[in-house]
mmCIF file of C-alpha atoms in Angstrom:
data_model
loop_
_atom_site.group_PDB
_atom_site.id
_atom_site.type_symbol
_atom_site.label_atom_id
_atom_site.label_comp_id
_atom_site.label_asym_id
_atom_site.label_seq_id
_atom_site.Cartn_x
_atom_site.Cartn_y
_atom_site.Cartn_z
ATOM 1 C CA MET G 628 39.243 5.021 118.180
ATOM 2 C CA ASP G 629 37.249 3.249 120.378
ATOM 3 C CA ASN G 630 33.428 3.890 118.203
ATOM 4 C CA GLN G 631 34.384 2.685 115.721
ATOM 5 C CA ARG G 632 30.834 1.682 113.899
ATOM 6 C CA LYS G 633 30.228 -1.989 112.539
ATOM 7 C CA LEU G 634 27.912 -3.134 109.298
ATOM 8 C CA GLY G 635 25.159 -5.781 110.624
ATOM 9 C CA ILE G 636 23.925 -8.633 108.575
ATOM 10 C CA TRP G 637 21.429 -6.826 106.649
ATOM 11 C CA VAL G 638 23.611 -4.498 105.416
ATOM 12 C CA LEU G 639 26.254 -6.442 104.521
ATOM 13 C CA THR G 640 23.918 -8.481 102.650
ATOM 14 C CA ALA G 641 21.693 -5.373 100.822
ATOM 15 C CA LEU G 642 26.065 -4.959 100.098
ATOM 16 C CA VAL G 643 26.099 -7.558 98.208
ATOM 17 C CA VAL G 644 22.489 -7.993 96.682
ATOM 18 C CA GLY G 645 23.375 -5.117 95.263
ATOM 19 C CA ASN G 646 26.715 -5.394 93.715
ATOM 20 C CA MET G 647 25.675 -8.564 92.437
ATOM 21 C CA VAL G 648 22.748 -6.871 90.941
ATOM 22 C CA GLY G 649 24.701 -3.672 89.769
ATOM 23 C CA SER G 650 26.626 -6.372 87.909
ATOM 24 C CA GLY G 651 24.342 -7.899 86.322
ATOM 25 C CA ILE G 652 22.671 -4.740 84.942
ATOM 26 C CA PHE G 653 26.296 -3.893 83.634
ATOM 27 C CA MET G 654 26.756 -6.786 82.085
ATOM 28 C CA LEU G 655 23.467 -7.392 80.445
ATOM 29 C CA PRO G 656 24.650 -5.149 77.413
ATOM 30 C CA ARG G 657 28.076 -7.445 76.783
ATOM 31 C CA SER G 658 25.617 -10.529 77.249
ATOM 32 C CA LEU G 659 23.514 -9.396 74.904
ATOM 33 C CA ALA G 660 26.180 -7.933 72.171
ATOM 34 C CA GLU G 661 27.399 -11.572 71.589
ATOM 35 C CA ALA G 662 24.321 -13.438 71.596
ATOM 36 C CA ALA G 663 22.552 -11.259 69.157
ATOM 37 C CA SER G 664 22.490 -9.042 66.095
ATOM 38 C CA PRO G 665 22.984 -5.610 65.840
ATOM 39 C CA ILE G 666 19.241 -5.252 64.842
ATOM 40 C CA GLY G 667 18.298 -7.456 67.380
ATOM 41 C CA VAL G 668 19.749 -5.423 69.988
ATOM 42 C CA MET G 669 18.118 -2.142 68.554
ATOM 43 C CA LEU G 670 15.195 -4.133 68.691
ATOM 44 C CA ALA G 671 15.189 -5.334 72.630
ATOM 45 C CA TRP G 672 16.547 -2.085 73.200
ATOM 46 C CA LEU G 673 13.101 -0.040 71.034
ATOM 47 C CA LEU G 674 10.980 -3.051 73.077
ATOM 48 C CA THR G 675 11.750 -2.314 76.264
ATOM 49 C CA GLY G 676 12.286 1.829 75.517
ATOM 50 C CA ALA G 677 8.301 1.069 74.587
ATOM 51 C CA GLY G 678 7.442 -1.052 78.098
ATOM 52 C CA VAL G 679 9.453 1.255 79.986
ATOM 53 C CA LEU G 680 7.489 3.949 78.683
ATOM 54 C CA MET G 681 3.593 2.731 78.544
ATOM 55 C CA THR G 682 4.957 1.714 82.461
ATOM 56 C CA ALA G 683 5.658 5.380 82.995
ATOM 57 C CA LEU G 684 2.566 6.389 81.648
ATOM 58 C CA VAL G 685 -0.002 4.377 83.000
ATOM 59 C CA PHE G 686 1.499 5.342 86.316
ATOM 60 C CA GLY G 687 1.809 8.474 85.695
ATOM 61 C CA ASP G 688 -2.036 8.329 84.564
ATOM 62 C CA LEU G 689 -2.682 6.799 87.943
ATOM 63 C CA ALA G 690 -1.322 9.973 90.116
ATOM 64 C CA ILE G 691 -3.957 11.706 88.172
ATOM 65 C CA ARG G 692 -7.186 9.978 88.765
ATOM 66 C CA LYS G 693 -6.203 9.147 91.617
ATOM 67 C CA PRO G 694 -4.231 11.928 93.458
ATOM 68 C CA ASP G 695 -4.556 11.417 96.934
ATOM 69 C CA LEU G 696 -3.488 8.346 97.377
ATOM 70 C CA GLY G 697 0.171 8.089 98.341
ATOM 71 C CA GLY G 698 2.146 5.112 98.071
ATOM 72 C CA GLY G 699 4.240 3.037 96.051
ATOM 73 C CA PRO G 700 2.461 0.348 93.201
ATOM 74 C CA GLN G 701 1.079 -1.748 95.597
ATOM 75 C CA ILE G 702 -1.511 1.082 97.105
ATOM 76 C CA TYR G 703 -3.116 1.424 93.289
ATOM 77 C CA ALA G 704 -4.337 -2.317 93.413
ATOM 78 C CA LYS G 705 -5.681 -1.604 97.143
ATOM 79 C CA GLU G 706 -8.126 0.184 96.036
ATOM 80 C CA LEU G 707 -9.454 -1.488 93.414
ATOM 81 C CA PHE G 708 -10.782 -4.175 96.106
ATOM 82 C CA PRO G 709 -13.523 -3.136 98.654
ATOM 83 C CA LYS G 710 -12.536 -2.102 101.679
ATOM 84 C CA GLY G 711 -12.345 -5.386 104.555
ATOM 85 C CA SER G 712 -13.549 -7.838 101.704
ATOM 86 C CA ASN G 713 -10.856 -10.816 101.543
ATOM 87 C CA LEU G 714 -10.067 -10.420 98.498
ATOM 88 C CA SER G 715 -6.907 -8.260 98.478
ATOM 89 C CA ILE G 716 -4.050 -8.899 100.801
ATOM 90 C CA LEU G 717 -2.952 -5.849 101.423
ATOM 91 C CA SER G 718 -5.985 -5.175 103.879
#
């Protein structure tokens, strides 16, 4: 029992933030249902779904056009600027 692992401040902070974000995501449909009509809720879901689909299609197209890039979305933004320029804060 001497080898007990303790959670550090960063892990505990991540757990709290994760729980707050997670509960917000799960409570959003309930709040939306209380505030809007069924047609408004359906339109909101369709609009959100269309936005997510467009985002996925954009990143899919970028992956096809630039297959040599690895990393997150910021890598595509970094590639817009010339190497060594002061225009990009990522250089």
